Coordinates of C-alpha atoms in Angstrom, one line a residue:
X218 CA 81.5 71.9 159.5
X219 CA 85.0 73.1 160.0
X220 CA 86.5 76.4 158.7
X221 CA 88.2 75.1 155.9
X222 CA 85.6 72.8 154.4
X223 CA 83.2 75.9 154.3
X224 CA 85.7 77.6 152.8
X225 CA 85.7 75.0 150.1
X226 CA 82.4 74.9 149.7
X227 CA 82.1 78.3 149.3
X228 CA 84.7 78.3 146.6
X229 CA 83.3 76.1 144.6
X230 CA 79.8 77.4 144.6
X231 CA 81.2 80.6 143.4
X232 CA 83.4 78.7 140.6
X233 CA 80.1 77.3 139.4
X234 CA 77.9 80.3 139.7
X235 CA 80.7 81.9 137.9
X236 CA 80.5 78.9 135.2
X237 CA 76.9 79.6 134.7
X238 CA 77.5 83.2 134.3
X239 CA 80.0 83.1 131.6
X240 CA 78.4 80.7 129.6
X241 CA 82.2 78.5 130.2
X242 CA 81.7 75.1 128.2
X243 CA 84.9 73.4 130.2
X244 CA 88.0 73.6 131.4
X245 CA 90.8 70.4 130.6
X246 CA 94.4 70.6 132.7
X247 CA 96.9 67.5 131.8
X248 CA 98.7 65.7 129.4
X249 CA 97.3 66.3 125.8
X250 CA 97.1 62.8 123.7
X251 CA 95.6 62.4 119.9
X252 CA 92.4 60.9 121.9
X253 CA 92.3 63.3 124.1
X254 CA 92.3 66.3 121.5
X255 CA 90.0 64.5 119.4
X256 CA 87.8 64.2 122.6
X257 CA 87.6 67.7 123.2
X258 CA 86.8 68.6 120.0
X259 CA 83.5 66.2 119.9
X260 CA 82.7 67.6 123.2
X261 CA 82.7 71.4 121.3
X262 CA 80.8 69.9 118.6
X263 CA 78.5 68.5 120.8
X264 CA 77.7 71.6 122.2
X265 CA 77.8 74.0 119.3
X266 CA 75.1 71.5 117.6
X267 CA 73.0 71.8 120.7
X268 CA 72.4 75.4 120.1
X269 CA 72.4 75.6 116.6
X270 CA 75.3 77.3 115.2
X271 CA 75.9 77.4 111.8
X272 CA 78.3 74.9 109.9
X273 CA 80.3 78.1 108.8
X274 CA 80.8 78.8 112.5
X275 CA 81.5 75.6 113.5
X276 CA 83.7 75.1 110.8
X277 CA 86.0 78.2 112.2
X278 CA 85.8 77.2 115.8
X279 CA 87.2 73.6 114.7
X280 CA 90.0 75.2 112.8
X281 CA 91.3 77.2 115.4
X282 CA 90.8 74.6 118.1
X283 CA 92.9 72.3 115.9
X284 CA 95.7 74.8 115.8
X285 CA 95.6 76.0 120.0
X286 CA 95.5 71.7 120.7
X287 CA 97.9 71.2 118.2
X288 CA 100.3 74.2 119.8
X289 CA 100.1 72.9 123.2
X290 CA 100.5 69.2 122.0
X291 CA 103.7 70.2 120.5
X292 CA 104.9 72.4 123.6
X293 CA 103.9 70.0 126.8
X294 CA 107.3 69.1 127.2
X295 CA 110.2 71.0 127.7
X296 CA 113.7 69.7 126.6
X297 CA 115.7 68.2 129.5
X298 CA 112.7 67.3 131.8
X299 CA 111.5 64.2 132.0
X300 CA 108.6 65.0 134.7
X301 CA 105.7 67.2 133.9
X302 CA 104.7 69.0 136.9
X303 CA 101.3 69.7 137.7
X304 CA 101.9 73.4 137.3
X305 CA 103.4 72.7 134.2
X306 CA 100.6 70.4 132.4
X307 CA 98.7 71.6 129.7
X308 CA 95.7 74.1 129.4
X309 CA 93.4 74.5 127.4
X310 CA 89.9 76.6 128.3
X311 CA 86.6 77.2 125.8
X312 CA 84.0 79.4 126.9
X313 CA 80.9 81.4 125.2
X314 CA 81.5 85.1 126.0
X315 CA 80.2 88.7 125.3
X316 CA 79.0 87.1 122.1
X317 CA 82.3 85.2 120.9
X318 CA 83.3 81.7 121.5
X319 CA 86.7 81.9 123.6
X320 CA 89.6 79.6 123.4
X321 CA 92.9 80.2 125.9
X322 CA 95.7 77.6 125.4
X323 CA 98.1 77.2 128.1
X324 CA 101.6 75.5 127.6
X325 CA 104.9 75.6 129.5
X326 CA 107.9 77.9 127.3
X327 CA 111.7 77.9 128.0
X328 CA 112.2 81.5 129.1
X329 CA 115.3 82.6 126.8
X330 CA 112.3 82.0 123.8
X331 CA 109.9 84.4 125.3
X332 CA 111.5 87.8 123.4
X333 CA 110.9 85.9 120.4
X334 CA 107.5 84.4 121.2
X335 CA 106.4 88.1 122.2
X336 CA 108.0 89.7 119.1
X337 CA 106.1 87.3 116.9
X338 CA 103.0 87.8 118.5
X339 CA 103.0 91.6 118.4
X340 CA 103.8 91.4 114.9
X341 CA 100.8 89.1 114.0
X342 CA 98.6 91.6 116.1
X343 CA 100.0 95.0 114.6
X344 CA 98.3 93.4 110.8
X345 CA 95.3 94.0 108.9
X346 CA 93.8 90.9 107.1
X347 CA 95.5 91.6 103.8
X348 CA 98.9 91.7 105.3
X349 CA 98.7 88.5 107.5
X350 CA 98.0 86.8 104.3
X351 CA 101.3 88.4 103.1
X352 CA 103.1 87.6 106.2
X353 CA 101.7 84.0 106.4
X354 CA 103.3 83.4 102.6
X355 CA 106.9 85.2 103.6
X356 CA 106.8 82.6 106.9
X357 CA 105.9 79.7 105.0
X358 CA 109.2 80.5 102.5
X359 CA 111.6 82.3 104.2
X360 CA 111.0 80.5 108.2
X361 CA 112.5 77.5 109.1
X362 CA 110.9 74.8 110.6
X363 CA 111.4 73.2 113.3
X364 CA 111.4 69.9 115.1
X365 CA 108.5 70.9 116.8
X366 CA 106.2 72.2 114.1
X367 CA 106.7 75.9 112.3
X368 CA 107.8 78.9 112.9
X369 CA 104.9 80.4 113.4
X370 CA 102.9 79.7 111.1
X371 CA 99.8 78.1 113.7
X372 CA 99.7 81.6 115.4
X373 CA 99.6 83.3 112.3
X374 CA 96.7 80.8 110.7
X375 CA 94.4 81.3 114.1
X376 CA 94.7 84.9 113.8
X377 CA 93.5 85.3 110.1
X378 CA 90.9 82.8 110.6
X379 CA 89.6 84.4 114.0
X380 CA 89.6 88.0 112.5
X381 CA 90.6 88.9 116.3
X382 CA 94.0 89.5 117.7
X383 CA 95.5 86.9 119.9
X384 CA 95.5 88.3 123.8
X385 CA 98.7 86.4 125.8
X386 CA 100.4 87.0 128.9
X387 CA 103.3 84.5 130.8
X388 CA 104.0 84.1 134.2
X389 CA 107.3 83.2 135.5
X390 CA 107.4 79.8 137.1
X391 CA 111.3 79.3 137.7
X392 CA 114.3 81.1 136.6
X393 CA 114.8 78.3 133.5
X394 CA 110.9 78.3 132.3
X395 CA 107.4 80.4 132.3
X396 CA 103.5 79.4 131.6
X397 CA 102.5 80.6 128.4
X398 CA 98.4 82.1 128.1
X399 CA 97.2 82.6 124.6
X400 CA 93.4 83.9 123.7
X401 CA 91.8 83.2 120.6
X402 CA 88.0 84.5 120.1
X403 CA 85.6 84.1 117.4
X404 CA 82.6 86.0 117.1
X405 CA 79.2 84.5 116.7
X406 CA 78.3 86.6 114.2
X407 CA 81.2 86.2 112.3
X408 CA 81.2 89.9 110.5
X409 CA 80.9 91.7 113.5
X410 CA 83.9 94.1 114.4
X411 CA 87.0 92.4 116.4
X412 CA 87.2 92.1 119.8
X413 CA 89.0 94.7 121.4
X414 CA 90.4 93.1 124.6
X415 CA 90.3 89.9 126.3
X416 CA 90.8 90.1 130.4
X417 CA 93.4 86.8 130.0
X418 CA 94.3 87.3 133.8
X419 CA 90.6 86.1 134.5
X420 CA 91.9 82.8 132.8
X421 CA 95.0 82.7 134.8
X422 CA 93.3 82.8 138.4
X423 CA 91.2 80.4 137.6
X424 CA 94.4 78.4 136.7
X425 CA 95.7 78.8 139.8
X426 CA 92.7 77.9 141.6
X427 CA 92.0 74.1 139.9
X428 CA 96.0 74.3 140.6
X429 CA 95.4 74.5 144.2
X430 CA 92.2 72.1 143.7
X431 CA 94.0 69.8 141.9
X432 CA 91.0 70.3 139.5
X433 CA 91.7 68.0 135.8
X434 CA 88.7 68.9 134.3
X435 CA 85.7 71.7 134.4
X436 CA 82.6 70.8 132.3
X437 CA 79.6 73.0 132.3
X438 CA 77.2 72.5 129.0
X439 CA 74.6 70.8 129.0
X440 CA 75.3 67.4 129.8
X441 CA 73.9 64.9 127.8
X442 CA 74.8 60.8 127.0
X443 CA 76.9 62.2 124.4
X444 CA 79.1 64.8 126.1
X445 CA 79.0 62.2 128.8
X446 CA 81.0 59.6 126.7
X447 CA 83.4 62.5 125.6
X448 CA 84.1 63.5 128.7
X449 CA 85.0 60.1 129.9
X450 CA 87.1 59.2 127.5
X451 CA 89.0 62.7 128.7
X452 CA 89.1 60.9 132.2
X453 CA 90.3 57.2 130.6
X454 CA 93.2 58.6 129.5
X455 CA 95.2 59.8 132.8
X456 CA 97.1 57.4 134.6
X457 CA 95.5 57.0 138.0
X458 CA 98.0 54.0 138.7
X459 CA 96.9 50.2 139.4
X460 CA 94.7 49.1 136.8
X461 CA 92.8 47.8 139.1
X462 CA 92.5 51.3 140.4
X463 CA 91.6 53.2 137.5
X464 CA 88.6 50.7 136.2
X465 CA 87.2 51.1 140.3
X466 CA 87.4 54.7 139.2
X467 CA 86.0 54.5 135.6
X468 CA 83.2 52.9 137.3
X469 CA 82.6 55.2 140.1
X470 CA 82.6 57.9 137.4
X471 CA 80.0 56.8 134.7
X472 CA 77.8 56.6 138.1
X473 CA 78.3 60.3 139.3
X474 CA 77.9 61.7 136.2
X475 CA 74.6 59.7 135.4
X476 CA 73.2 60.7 138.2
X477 CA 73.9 64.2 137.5
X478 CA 72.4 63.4 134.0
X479 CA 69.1 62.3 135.2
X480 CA 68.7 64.2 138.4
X481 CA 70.4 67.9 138.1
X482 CA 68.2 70.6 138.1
X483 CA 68.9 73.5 136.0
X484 CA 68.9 76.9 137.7
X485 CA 68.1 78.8 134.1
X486 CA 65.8 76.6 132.1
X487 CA 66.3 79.5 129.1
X488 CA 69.7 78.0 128.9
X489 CA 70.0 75.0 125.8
X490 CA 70.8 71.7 126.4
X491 CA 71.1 69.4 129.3
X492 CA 71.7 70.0 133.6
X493 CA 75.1 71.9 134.2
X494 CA 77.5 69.8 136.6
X495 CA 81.0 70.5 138.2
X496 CA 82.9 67.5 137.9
X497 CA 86.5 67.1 139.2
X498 CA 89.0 64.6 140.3
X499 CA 91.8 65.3 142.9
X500 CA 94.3 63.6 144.6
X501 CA 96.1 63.1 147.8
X502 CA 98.9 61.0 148.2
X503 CA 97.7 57.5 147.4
X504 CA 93.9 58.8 147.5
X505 CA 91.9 60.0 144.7
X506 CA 88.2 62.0 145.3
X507 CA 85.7 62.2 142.8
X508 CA 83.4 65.4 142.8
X509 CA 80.1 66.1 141.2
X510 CA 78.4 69.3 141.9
X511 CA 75.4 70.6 140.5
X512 CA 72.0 72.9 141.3
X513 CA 69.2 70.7 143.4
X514 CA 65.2 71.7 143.8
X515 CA 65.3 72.3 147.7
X516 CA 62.3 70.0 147.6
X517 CA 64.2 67.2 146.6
X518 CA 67.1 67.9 149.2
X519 CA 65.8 65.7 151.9
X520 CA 64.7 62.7 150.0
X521 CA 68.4 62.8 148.6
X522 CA 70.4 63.4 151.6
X523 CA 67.9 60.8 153.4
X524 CA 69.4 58.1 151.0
X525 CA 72.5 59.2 151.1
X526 CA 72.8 59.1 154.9
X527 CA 70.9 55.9 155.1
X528 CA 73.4 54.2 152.4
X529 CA 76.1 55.2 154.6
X530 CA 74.7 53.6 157.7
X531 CA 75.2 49.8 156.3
X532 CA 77.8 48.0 155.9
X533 CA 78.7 45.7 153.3
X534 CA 76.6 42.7 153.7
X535 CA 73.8 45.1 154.6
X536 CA 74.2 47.1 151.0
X537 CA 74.4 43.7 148.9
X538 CA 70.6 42.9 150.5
X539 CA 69.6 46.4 150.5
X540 CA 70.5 46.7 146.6
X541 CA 68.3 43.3 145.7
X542 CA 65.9 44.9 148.2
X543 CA 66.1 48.1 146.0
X544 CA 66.5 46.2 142.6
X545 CA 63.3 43.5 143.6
X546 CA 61.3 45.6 145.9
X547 CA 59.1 48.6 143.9
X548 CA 56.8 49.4 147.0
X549 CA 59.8 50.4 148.9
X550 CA 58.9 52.9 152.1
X551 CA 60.1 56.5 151.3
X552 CA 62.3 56.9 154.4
X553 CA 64.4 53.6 153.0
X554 CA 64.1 54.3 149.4
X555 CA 67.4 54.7 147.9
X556 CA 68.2 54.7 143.8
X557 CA 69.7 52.0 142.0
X558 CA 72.7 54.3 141.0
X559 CA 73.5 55.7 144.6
X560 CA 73.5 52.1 146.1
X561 CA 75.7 51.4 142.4
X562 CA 78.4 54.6 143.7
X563 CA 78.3 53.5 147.2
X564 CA 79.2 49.3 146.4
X565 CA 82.1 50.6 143.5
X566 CA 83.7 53.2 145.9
X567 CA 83.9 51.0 148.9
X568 CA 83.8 53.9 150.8
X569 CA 81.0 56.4 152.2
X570 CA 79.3 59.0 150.1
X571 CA 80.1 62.5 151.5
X572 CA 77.9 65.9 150.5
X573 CA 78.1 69.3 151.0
X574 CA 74.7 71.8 150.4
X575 CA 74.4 75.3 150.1
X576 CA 71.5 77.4 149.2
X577 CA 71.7 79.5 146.0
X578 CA 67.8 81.2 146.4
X579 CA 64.0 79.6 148.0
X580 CA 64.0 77.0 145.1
X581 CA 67.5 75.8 144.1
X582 CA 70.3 74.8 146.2
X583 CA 73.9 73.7 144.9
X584 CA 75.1 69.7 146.2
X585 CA 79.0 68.4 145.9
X586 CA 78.8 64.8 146.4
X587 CA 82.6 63.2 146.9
X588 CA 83.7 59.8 146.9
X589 CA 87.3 58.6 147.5
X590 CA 89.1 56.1 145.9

């Protein structure tokens, strides 16, 4: 293996590992739609439900959600562009940290509107929860409103009903516009004492690096057939071209992620819900590659990467037989055994499965299966 694809591999490991770590839910990079908001916010219900938070809680998390999707739905575009660069596209992040449910929105601003934005934000931050009731009632008479939604009010609403200040930073992406990074936390126990400070730059170089990845989207609960459905719809949404093109893909999809459904291994069985998977799409040129990555048992490496291999010895005519073989045939011999869904990915792709291992301890190893479309 090549310098660069170790590299890669490396990378990712450490993005998952990280995942795992920080208890992040998913990441979501594009263009935000109604379906894909509402998709998002299932996928957070989802996995709120599957470790029991309270309906107070949840309630909270939904508000605030509503307001950050809402912020960057009204902010995607900027006046006098047409084309959204990938740099530019919408951001949005949730994760379970030190104790608090974390949500960083990420938007494109024009730059002469950043004073403002910052003066605004520094206001909302310098009051008490008495006064930003005060201050939400003098904005609601006195701003006016614009074509794209308030005058702050959505910044103000997130941080009364967060109790926490809102942590931002920007970063300069021409001389005519900048990214914008906003943090809202909630804390699981909703009375403790606010969060001091938020690290947003952690959030920004992980930005960059799905950037350079051309990662779309990050999904690390427990995956289940529910999130499973959410997340697709996510994917359903982009335009991947031809429509011919983008149903091969849907296909090829549903199969990676039901494998990683039934057959991910969890590397910390205390943690609640289903198998943890990295899931990404990225492109080159005409070319699209479909990732899954998630933890292995080292004694089930072989018998995987045996089908695997052995899948992407036939050719076409020999996968159609091998497939009624494998559908027909229940005493198949171990060293040809493949599963249904493999042989599935392998026919929908056209193209051969590749993998990449590497060991994370003596029982658990980490696998990125890719297939191009």
């Amino acid at each position: 293996m090549g310098q660069k694809q170790t590299e890669r591999e490396i990378n990712e490991l450490t993005l998952f590992e990280g995942l795992q770590r920080e208890d992040l839910v998913y990441i979501y990079r594009g263009v935000f739609s109604q379906v894909i908001t509402d998709s998002i916010i299932a996928l957070t219900e989802n996995n709120l439900d599957s470790v029991g938070e309270s309906s107070k809680l949840k309630k909270r998390v939904f508000s605030i959600m509503v307001e950050c999707l809402q912020n960057i739905t009204r902010h995607q575009f900027i006046d006098g562009r047409e084309n959204v660069t990938a740099d530019q596209s919408g951001l949005f992040v949730v994760c379970n940290k030190d104790k608090a449910y974390q949500m960083t929105s990420g938007n494109v601003v024009n730059n002469d509107a950043i004073p403002h934005l910052k003066k605004l934000l520094d206001k909302v931050n310098s009051l008490d929860k008495d006064a930003l009731k005060d201050y939400y009632k003098q904005v609601l008479e006195d701003g006016s409103i614009s074509s794209k939604g308030g005058a702050g009010l959505g910044l103000i609403e997130m941080a009364r009903k967060s109790g926490n200040k809102l942590f931002y930073t920007f970063e300069e992406l021409d001389e005519e516009i900048s990214y914008f990074y906003m943090n809202t936390s909630i804390s699981q126990q909703l009375e403790e004492a606010p969060i001091d400070f938020i690290d947003i730059q952690d959030v920004v170089s992980l930005h960059k690096f799905i950037l350079q990845k051309n990662i779309m989207l990050i999904f690390n609960g427990g995956l289940n057939q529910k999130s499973l459905i959410d997340i697709l719809s996510l994917i359903n949404e982009q335009a991947f071209g031809k429509l011919e093109r983008k149903k091969k893909m849907y296909n090829v999809m549903v199969e990676m992620l039901q494998n990683v459904v039934k057959h991910g291994a969890k590397y910390d069985e205390s943690r609640p819900g289903g198998s943890p998977v990295l899931f990404y799409i990225g492109q080159n040129g005409e070319e699209f590659s479909l990732n899954a990555g998630n933890y292995i048992e080292n004694t089930c490496i072989e018998k995987v990467t045996s089908k695997i291999d052995l899948l992407n010895s036939l050719d076409n005519n020999e996968l159609d037989d091998f497939y009624m073989k494998s559908l027909l045939d229940f005493d198949v011999d171990n060293s040809k055994e493949a599963g249904l869904g493999l042989v599935d990915l392998r026919m929908k792709s056209g193209h051969k499965i590749t993998y990449e291992l590497t060991p994370v301890n003596d029982t658990i190893s980490f696998i990125l299966m890719q297939v191009t479309i």
